[in-house]
Short mmCIF file of C-alpha atoms in Angstrom, two decimals:
data_model
loop_
_atom_site.label_atom_id
_atom_site.label_comp_id
_atom_site.label_asym_id
_atom_site.label_seq_id
_atom_site.Cartn_x
_atom_site.Cartn_y
_atom_site.Cartn_z
CA MET J 1 15.67 -20.91 0.59
CA GLY J 2 18.49 -18.45 -0.10
CA ASN J 3 16.92 -17.41 -3.40
CA LEU J 4 13.43 -16.81 -2.03
CA PRO J 5 12.42 -13.17 -1.55
CA PRO J 6 11.60 -11.73 1.90
CA LEU J 7 8.09 -12.58 3.17
CA SER J 8 5.40 -10.19 4.40
CA LEU J 9 1.85 -10.80 5.67
CA TYR J 10 -1.14 -8.70 4.63
CA ILE J 11 -4.40 -8.95 6.63
CA HIS J 12 -7.61 -7.38 5.31
CA ILE J 13 -10.41 -6.06 7.54
CA PRO J 14 -13.29 -5.35 5.14
CA TRP J 15 -15.72 -3.10 7.04
CA CYS J 16 -16.17 0.67 7.05
CA VAL J 17 -18.77 2.83 8.78
CA GLN J 18 -19.69 4.09 5.32
CA LYS J 19 -18.24 3.75 1.83
CA CYS J 20 -16.32 6.80 0.55
CA PRO J 21 -17.30 7.95 -2.97
CA TYR J 22 -13.70 7.68 -4.32
CA CYS J 23 -12.88 4.29 -2.79
CA ASP J 24 -12.38 1.22 -4.97
CA PHE J 25 -10.84 -0.93 -2.22
CA ASN J 26 -12.67 -4.01 -1.05
CA SER J 27 -14.67 -2.35 1.72
CA HIS J 28 -18.25 -2.86 2.85
CA ALA J 29 -20.44 -0.44 4.80
CA LEU J 30 -21.13 -1.92 8.20
CA LYS J 31 -24.62 -3.17 8.93
CA GLY J 32 -24.82 -3.83 12.66
CA ASP J 33 -21.77 -4.78 14.73
CA VAL J 34 -18.38 -6.01 13.58
CA PRO J 35 -18.18 -9.78 14.20
CA HIS J 36 -14.83 -9.24 15.95
CA MET J 37 -13.79 -12.67 17.21
CA GLU J 38 -15.68 -14.64 14.57
CA TYR J 39 -13.79 -12.82 11.80
CA VAL J 40 -10.46 -13.34 13.60
CA ASP J 41 -11.20 -17.11 13.73
CA HIS J 42 -11.82 -17.09 9.98
CA LEU J 43 -8.64 -15.08 9.31
CA LEU J 44 -6.56 -17.62 11.23
CA ALA J 45 -8.29 -20.53 9.46
CA ASP J 46 -7.53 -18.83 6.13
CA LEU J 47 -3.89 -18.48 7.24
CA ASP J 48 -3.78 -22.20 8.11
CA THR J 49 -4.74 -23.14 4.55
CA ASP J 50 -1.89 -21.05 3.06
CA ILE J 51 0.98 -21.73 5.45
CA ALA J 52 2.42 -24.50 3.24
CA LEU J 53 3.06 -21.87 0.54
CA THR J 54 5.46 -19.88 2.78
CA SER J 55 8.22 -22.55 2.83
CA GLY J 56 8.83 -21.94 6.56
CA ARG J 57 10.16 -18.42 5.98
CA GLU J 58 10.16 -15.78 8.69
CA VAL J 59 7.66 -12.93 8.30
CA SER J 60 9.51 -9.60 8.23
CA THR J 61 6.51 -7.21 8.06
CA ILE J 62 2.76 -7.34 8.75
CA PHE J 63 0.23 -4.85 7.37
CA ILE J 64 -3.38 -4.74 8.54
CA GLY J 65 -5.41 -2.83 5.96
CA GLY J 66 -9.01 -2.27 4.99
CA GLY J 67 -11.70 -1.18 5.09
CA THR J 68 -11.16 0.29 8.52
CA PRO J 69 -9.04 -2.04 10.69
CA SER J 70 -9.52 0.32 13.67
CA LEU J 71 -13.16 -0.87 13.84
CA LEU J 72 -11.72 -4.11 15.23
CA SER J 73 -11.57 -4.17 19.04
CA SER J 74 -8.13 -4.22 20.66
CA GLU J 75 -9.01 -7.64 22.17
CA ALA J 76 -9.69 -9.01 18.69
CA MET J 77 -6.43 -7.48 17.42
CA GLN J 78 -4.57 -9.16 20.29
CA ALA J 79 -6.16 -12.54 19.46
CA LEU J 80 -5.35 -12.06 15.77
CA LEU J 81 -1.67 -11.19 16.22
CA ASP J 82 -1.21 -13.88 18.91
CA GLY J 83 -2.73 -16.41 16.48
CA VAL J 84 -0.39 -15.26 13.69
CA ARG J 85 2.66 -15.58 15.97
CA GLN J 86 1.61 -19.11 16.97
CA ARG J 87 1.43 -20.15 13.31
CA LEU J 88 4.31 -18.31 11.65
CA PRO J 89 7.83 -17.32 12.67
CA VAL J 90 7.50 -13.52 12.97
CA SER J 91 10.78 -11.57 13.11
CA ALA J 92 11.49 -10.02 16.52
CA THR J 93 12.05 -6.72 14.69
CA ALA J 94 9.00 -7.00 12.39
CA GLU J 95 7.31 -3.76 11.39
CA ILE J 96 3.59 -4.25 12.17
CA THR J 97 1.43 -1.54 10.60
CA MET J 98 -2.28 -0.96 11.03
CA GLU J 99 -4.45 1.48 9.09
CA ALA J 100 -6.69 3.60 11.28
CA ASN J 101 -9.41 6.19 10.97
CA PRO J 102 -8.76 9.38 12.93
CA GLY J 103 -12.20 9.12 14.62
CA THR J 104 -12.18 9.55 18.41
CA VAL J 105 -13.33 5.99 19.20
CA GLU J 106 -10.68 4.40 17.01
CA ALA J 107 -7.90 6.68 18.27
CA ASP J 108 -8.75 5.75 21.85
CA ARG J 109 -7.90 2.12 20.96
CA PHE J 110 -4.37 2.95 19.75
CA SER J 111 -2.62 1.92 22.98
CA GLY J 112 -4.53 -1.40 23.01
CA TYR J 113 -3.36 -2.07 19.45
CA GLN J 114 0.17 -1.22 20.54
CA GLN J 115 -0.03 -3.80 23.36
CA ALA J 116 -1.14 -6.38 20.77
CA GLY J 117 2.09 -5.74 18.86
CA VAL J 118 1.20 -2.97 16.38
CA ASN J 119 4.24 -0.65 16.19
CA ARG J 120 3.28 1.55 13.24
CA ILE J 121 -0.08 3.27 12.63
CA SER J 122 -1.18 4.71 9.30
CA ILE J 123 -3.84 7.40 9.80
CA GLY J 124 -6.25 8.15 6.94
CA VAL J 125 -6.41 11.95 7.18
CA GLN J 126 -6.89 12.77 3.43
CA SER J 127 -7.39 16.52 4.08
CA PHE J 128 -7.48 19.11 6.89
CA SER J 129 -10.33 21.04 5.23
CA SER J 130 -13.79 20.36 6.66
CA SER J 131 -15.53 21.02 3.34
CA LYS J 132 -13.11 18.76 1.40
CA LEU J 133 -13.53 15.96 3.96
CA GLN J 134 -17.31 16.15 3.55
CA ARG J 135 -16.94 16.09 -0.23
CA LEU J 136 -14.80 12.94 0.12
CA GLY J 137 -17.44 11.30 2.34
CA ARG J 138 -15.05 11.14 5.30
CA ILE J 139 -16.68 10.88 8.73
CA HIS J 140 -13.96 12.68 10.72
CA GLY J 141 -13.07 16.37 11.01
CA PRO J 142 -9.70 18.17 10.96
CA ASP J 143 -9.51 18.34 14.78
CA GLU J 144 -9.91 14.57 15.10
CA ALA J 145 -7.14 14.08 12.54
CA ARG J 146 -4.78 16.32 14.54
CA ARG J 147 -5.70 14.58 17.80
CA ALA J 148 -5.09 11.12 16.32
CA ALA J 149 -1.68 12.17 14.98
CA LYS J 150 -0.67 13.60 18.37
CA LEU J 151 -1.88 10.42 20.12
CA ALA J 152 0.16 8.27 17.73
CA ALA J 153 3.22 10.48 18.23
CA GLY J 154 2.84 10.29 22.03
CA LEU J 155 2.67 6.48 22.18
CA GLY J 156 6.32 6.06 21.26
CA LEU J 157 5.49 3.78 18.34
CA ARG J 158 8.28 2.89 15.94
CA SER J 159 6.63 5.17 13.38
CA PHE J 160 3.35 6.59 12.15
CA ASN J 161 2.11 7.68 8.75
CA LEU J 162 -0.39 10.28 7.62
CA ASP J 163 -2.32 9.55 4.42
CA LEU J 164 -3.08 12.71 2.48
CA MET J 165 -4.69 13.29 -0.92
CA HIS J 166 -4.28 16.09 -3.43
CA GLY J 167 -6.06 17.00 -6.65
CA LEU J 168 -9.37 17.01 -4.74
CA PRO J 169 -12.65 18.34 -6.22
CA ASP J 170 -12.30 22.12 -6.84
CA GLN J 171 -9.02 22.18 -4.88
CA SER J 172 -6.78 25.19 -5.44
CA LEU J 173 -2.98 25.09 -5.31
CA GLU J 174 -3.06 27.03 -2.02
CA GLU J 175 -5.58 24.61 -0.45
CA ALA J 176 -3.45 21.61 -1.44
CA LEU J 177 -0.29 23.18 -0.01
CA ASP J 178 -2.13 24.20 3.16
CA ASP J 179 -3.09 20.55 3.74
CA LEU J 180 0.56 19.58 3.36
CA ARG J 181 1.76 22.32 5.73
CA GLN J 182 -0.68 21.16 8.40
CA ALA J 183 0.46 17.56 7.96
CA ILE J 184 4.15 18.53 8.19
CA GLU J 185 3.41 20.50 11.38
CA LEU J 186 2.34 17.22 13.04
CA SER J 187 5.83 15.87 12.22
CA PRO J 188 4.92 12.33 11.03
CA PRO J 189 7.99 10.18 10.22
CA HIS J 190 6.18 9.13 7.00
CA LEU J 191 3.74 10.87 4.67
CA SER J 192 1.77 9.20 1.87
CA TRP J 193 0.68 11.89 -0.57
CA TYR J 194 -1.64 10.51 -3.26
CA GLN J 195 -3.31 12.19 -6.19
CA LEU J 196 -7.05 11.49 -6.22
CA THR J 197 -7.95 9.50 -9.30
CA ILE J 198 -11.47 8.54 -10.33
CA GLU J 199 -11.70 4.74 -10.28
CA PRO J 200 -14.38 2.72 -12.11
CA ASN J 201 -17.29 1.36 -10.04
CA THR J 202 -17.14 4.17 -7.48
CA LEU J 203 -19.72 6.84 -6.73
CA PHE J 204 -17.36 9.48 -8.16
CA ALA J 205 -17.19 7.50 -11.41
CA SER J 206 -20.95 7.67 -11.85
CA ARG J 207 -21.11 11.35 -10.83
CA PRO J 208 -17.66 12.78 -11.55
CA PRO J 209 -16.66 15.87 -9.56
CA VAL J 210 -14.63 18.70 -11.14
CA LEU J 211 -10.96 17.97 -10.47
CA PRO J 212 -7.98 20.31 -11.03
CA ASP J 213 -6.63 20.16 -14.62
CA ASP J 214 -3.22 18.72 -15.55
CA ASP J 215 -1.40 22.06 -15.33
CA ASP J 216 -2.80 22.73 -11.85
CA LEU J 217 -1.99 19.16 -10.77
CA TRP J 218 1.60 19.62 -11.94
CA ASP J 219 1.92 22.89 -9.96
CA ILE J 220 0.49 21.16 -6.87
CA PHE J 221 2.92 18.26 -7.24
CA GLU J 222 5.96 20.43 -7.95
CA GLN J 223 5.41 22.93 -5.13
CA GLY J 224 4.24 20.22 -2.70
CA HIS J 225 7.34 18.17 -3.48
CA GLN J 226 9.51 21.24 -2.71
CA LEU J 227 7.65 21.80 0.58
CA LEU J 228 8.17 18.19 1.65
CA THR J 229 11.82 18.14 0.62
CA ALA J 230 12.50 21.38 2.50
CA ALA J 231 10.88 19.82 5.61
CA GLY J 232 13.35 16.91 5.49
CA TYR J 233 11.19 14.31 3.74
CA GLN J 234 12.66 12.19 0.94
CA GLN J 235 10.47 10.86 -1.86
CA TYR J 236 11.29 7.17 -2.18
CA GLU J 237 8.26 6.03 -4.19
CA THR J 238 5.73 7.74 -6.48
CA SER J 239 3.41 8.73 -3.60
CA ALA J 240 5.54 8.08 -0.51
CA TYR J 241 7.76 10.44 1.46
CA ALA J 242 9.71 9.62 4.61
CA ARG J 243 12.29 11.01 6.98
CA PRO J 244 15.64 9.22 6.47
CA GLY J 245 15.38 5.57 7.59
CA MET J 246 11.59 5.75 8.12
CA GLN J 247 10.36 4.21 4.85
CA CYS J 248 7.47 1.75 5.15
CA GLN J 249 9.28 -1.62 5.10
CA HIS J 250 6.11 -3.52 4.17
CA ASN J 251 5.46 -1.42 1.07
CA LEU J 252 9.16 -1.49 0.16
CA ASN J 253 8.90 -5.28 0.12
CA TYR J 254 5.94 -5.10 -2.31
CA TRP J 255 7.73 -2.68 -4.62
CA ARG J 256 10.95 -4.71 -4.56
CA PHE J 257 8.93 -7.74 -5.75
CA GLY J 258 9.12 -9.46 -2.38
CA ASP J 259 6.61 -12.12 -1.36
CA TYR J 260 3.47 -11.58 0.68
CA LEU J 261 0.79 -13.84 2.06
CA GLY J 262 -2.66 -12.22 1.88
CA ILE J 263 -5.45 -13.28 4.25
CA GLY J 264 -8.95 -11.91 4.69
CA CYS J 265 -11.68 -10.72 2.30
CA GLY J 266 -10.29 -9.90 -1.15
CA ALA J 267 -6.63 -10.09 -0.04
CA HIS J 268 -4.00 -10.81 -2.70
CA GLY J 269 -0.89 -12.93 -2.17
CA LYS J 270 2.32 -13.56 -4.13
CA LEU J 271 4.40 -16.52 -3.01
CA THR J 272 7.57 -17.80 -4.66
CA GLN J 273 8.08 -21.53 -4.29
CA PRO J 274 11.44 -23.34 -3.82
CA ASP J 275 11.16 -24.60 -7.45
CA GLY J 276 10.95 -20.98 -8.71
CA GLN J 277 7.22 -20.94 -9.45
CA ILE J 278 5.45 -17.72 -8.45
CA ILE J 279 1.95 -18.41 -7.14
CA ARG J 280 -0.63 -15.65 -6.84
CA THR J 281 -3.69 -16.03 -4.61
CA VAL J 282 -6.90 -13.98 -4.42
CA LYS J 283 -9.29 -14.40 -1.51
CA THR J 284 -13.11 -14.22 -1.61
CA ARG J 285 -14.13 -10.56 -1.70
CA HIS J 286 -17.44 -10.52 0.13
CA PRO J 287 -17.55 -11.08 3.91
CA ARG J 288 -20.63 -13.30 3.49
CA GLY J 289 -18.79 -15.94 1.47
CA PHE J 290 -15.58 -15.57 3.45
CA MET J 291 -17.42 -16.08 6.76
CA ARG J 292 -18.88 -19.30 5.36
CA GLY J 293 -15.33 -20.60 5.16
CA GLU J 294 -15.02 -20.10 1.37
CA TYR J 295 -11.65 -18.35 1.58
CA LEU J 296 -9.97 -18.89 -1.79
CA ASP J 297 -11.30 -17.19 -4.90
CA LYS J 298 -8.43 -18.10 -7.23
CA ARG J 299 -4.87 -19.37 -7.25
CA TYR J 300 -2.64 -19.37 -10.32
CA THR J 301 0.99 -19.51 -11.42
CA VAL J 302 2.58 -16.45 -13.05
CA ALA J 303 3.77 -17.33 -16.59
CA ASP J 304 7.43 -16.62 -17.42
CA GLN J 305 6.52 -14.08 -20.12
CA GLU J 306 4.52 -12.06 -17.57
CA LYS J 307 7.26 -11.89 -14.95
CA PRO J 308 9.31 -8.98 -16.40
CA PHE J 309 6.29 -6.66 -16.54
CA GLU J 310 5.13 -7.70 -13.06
CA TYR J 311 8.63 -7.18 -11.68
CA PHE J 312 9.22 -3.74 -13.17
CA MET J 313 5.67 -2.51 -12.59
CA ASN J 314 6.56 -2.59 -8.90
CA ARG J 315 10.30 -1.87 -9.02
CA PHE J 316 10.19 1.22 -11.22
CA ARG J 317 7.91 3.06 -8.79
CA LEU J 318 10.87 3.32 -6.44
CA ALA J 319 13.43 6.13 -6.58
CA GLU J 320 16.29 3.77 -5.61
CA PRO J 321 18.29 1.98 -8.33
CA CYS J 322 17.19 -1.54 -9.23
CA PRO J 323 19.84 -4.28 -8.73
CA GLN J 324 20.17 -6.42 -11.86
CA GLU J 325 20.95 -9.57 -9.88
CA GLU J 326 17.62 -9.24 -8.04
CA PHE J 327 15.74 -9.37 -11.33
CA SER J 328 17.24 -12.79 -12.09
CA ARG J 329 17.02 -14.00 -8.49
CA PHE J 330 13.35 -13.05 -8.01
CA THR J 331 12.03 -13.94 -11.48
CA GLY J 332 14.31 -16.88 -12.32
CA LEU J 333 14.93 -15.32 -15.77
CA PRO J 334 18.24 -14.31 -17.34
CA VAL J 335 18.75 -10.57 -18.00
CA GLN J 336 19.48 -11.54 -21.63
CA GLN J 337 15.78 -12.35 -22.07
CA ILE J 338 14.79 -8.70 -21.52
CA ARG J 339 17.82 -7.18 -23.30
CA PRO J 340 15.81 -5.89 -26.34
CA ALA J 341 13.31 -4.11 -24.04
CA LEU J 342 16.14 -2.69 -21.90
CA ASP J 343 17.94 -1.36 -24.96
CA LYS J 344 14.76 0.38 -26.16
CA ALA J 345 14.18 1.89 -22.69
CA ILE J 346 17.78 3.17 -22.55
CA ALA J 347 17.58 4.57 -26.11
CA ALA J 348 14.31 6.36 -25.24
CA GLY J 349 16.00 7.99 -22.24
CA TYR J 350 13.72 6.19 -19.72
CA LEU J 351 16.50 4.15 -18.07
CA GLN J 352 20.18 4.40 -17.27
CA GLU J 353 22.26 1.25 -16.92
CA SER J 354 25.42 0.85 -14.81
CA ALA J 355 27.49 -2.27 -14.14
CA GLY J 356 25.07 -3.67 -11.56
CA HIS J 357 21.94 -1.49 -11.61
CA TRP J 358 19.16 0.11 -13.62
CA GLN J 359 17.96 3.58 -12.66
CA VAL J 360 14.72 5.14 -13.88
CA THR J 361 15.37 8.66 -15.22
CA GLU J 362 13.21 11.75 -14.66
CA LYS J 363 11.76 11.14 -18.14
CA GLY J 364 11.13 7.47 -17.32
CA ARG J 365 9.18 8.54 -14.25
CA LEU J 366 7.06 10.94 -16.27
CA PHE J 367 6.36 8.30 -18.92
CA LEU J 368 6.23 5.29 -16.61
CA ASN J 369 3.43 3.59 -18.57
CA SER J 370 5.40 3.84 -21.82
CA LEU J 371 8.46 2.43 -20.06
CA LEU J 372 6.50 -0.50 -18.59
CA GLU J 373 4.82 -1.33 -21.92
CA LEU J 374 8.24 -2.26 -23.28
CA PHE J 375 8.29 -5.19 -20.85
CA LEU J 376 4.84 -6.56 -21.68
CA GLY J 377 5.08 -10.17 -22.81
CA PRO J 378 3.65 -11.28 -26.17
CA GLU J 379 -0.16 -11.28 -26.20
#
């Protein structure tokens, strides 16, 4: 047990009021009402089938993502989290995050979610510009976003996060920085600041909007980063900024190659077994199949030659140094096995090596894909 990584639980709620044109997450536009309790029953049944893979470990973080989890009633959320606690040992200090839309109806449920055990809310703001929100297909306005943030701040939750995007269609440097200033004014303990990318199989992919060019994107990133740093936020991951001590523990566990059980439509899991095997699970994507009780789409074991790439793909997104002993502990492989790749990365100026750690350099961050390719196993 001592060698097994920390365990998190991810729960997926698949419905949205409407599908955003940039979104490639497993979300489905709602037709009719959310089957609140019926879906919760299926989530708990899905959990029952996977519990054996957790080796009795305590759950240190829970993340309820979507879709739009705040479409779920607070009663259903209570039943869900009660059901989880009956089945799994959940740490008394567990961070329990829920994604929420800033819409008025959802925000009014925040205190009910808090009573159910949610202690961190992540609010999908994306922008404070009405025209940009419309372009992104969002169904809330800037005022609702501000109200939701103030509600979350007033509840005395452990933390709350604002999700913001930059590099939006026809967005100027000033517009991007204005969004950031408005977010900072609301004083969230955590800010996720993503660059919009066009993903395949989205509406934007079939009708691409005009996005800022690379030079403009760099200016936005550089000046935005300065704004955030000056406001007391520390960048700890490619797109994540937090006040000291307020990092998202759930996401940190992902990026440190921790384990996570994934339940619900399309959820992914990664579970290390006592014998060192790493099992990945993928759940049925469409609610129709999932609600018929067909939970598992696939389950497979990660091959040894794929482990270094999988490990570093997560680890090198973090600003913190990477402990060498964790590589061996979490992959079961000796450092010697990746020595040639490490030497190349160090020679290229992507990595620095000390007695016990590896640290990605500024250059390594800029050329992250080239760095990661060095760790790809043989085809």
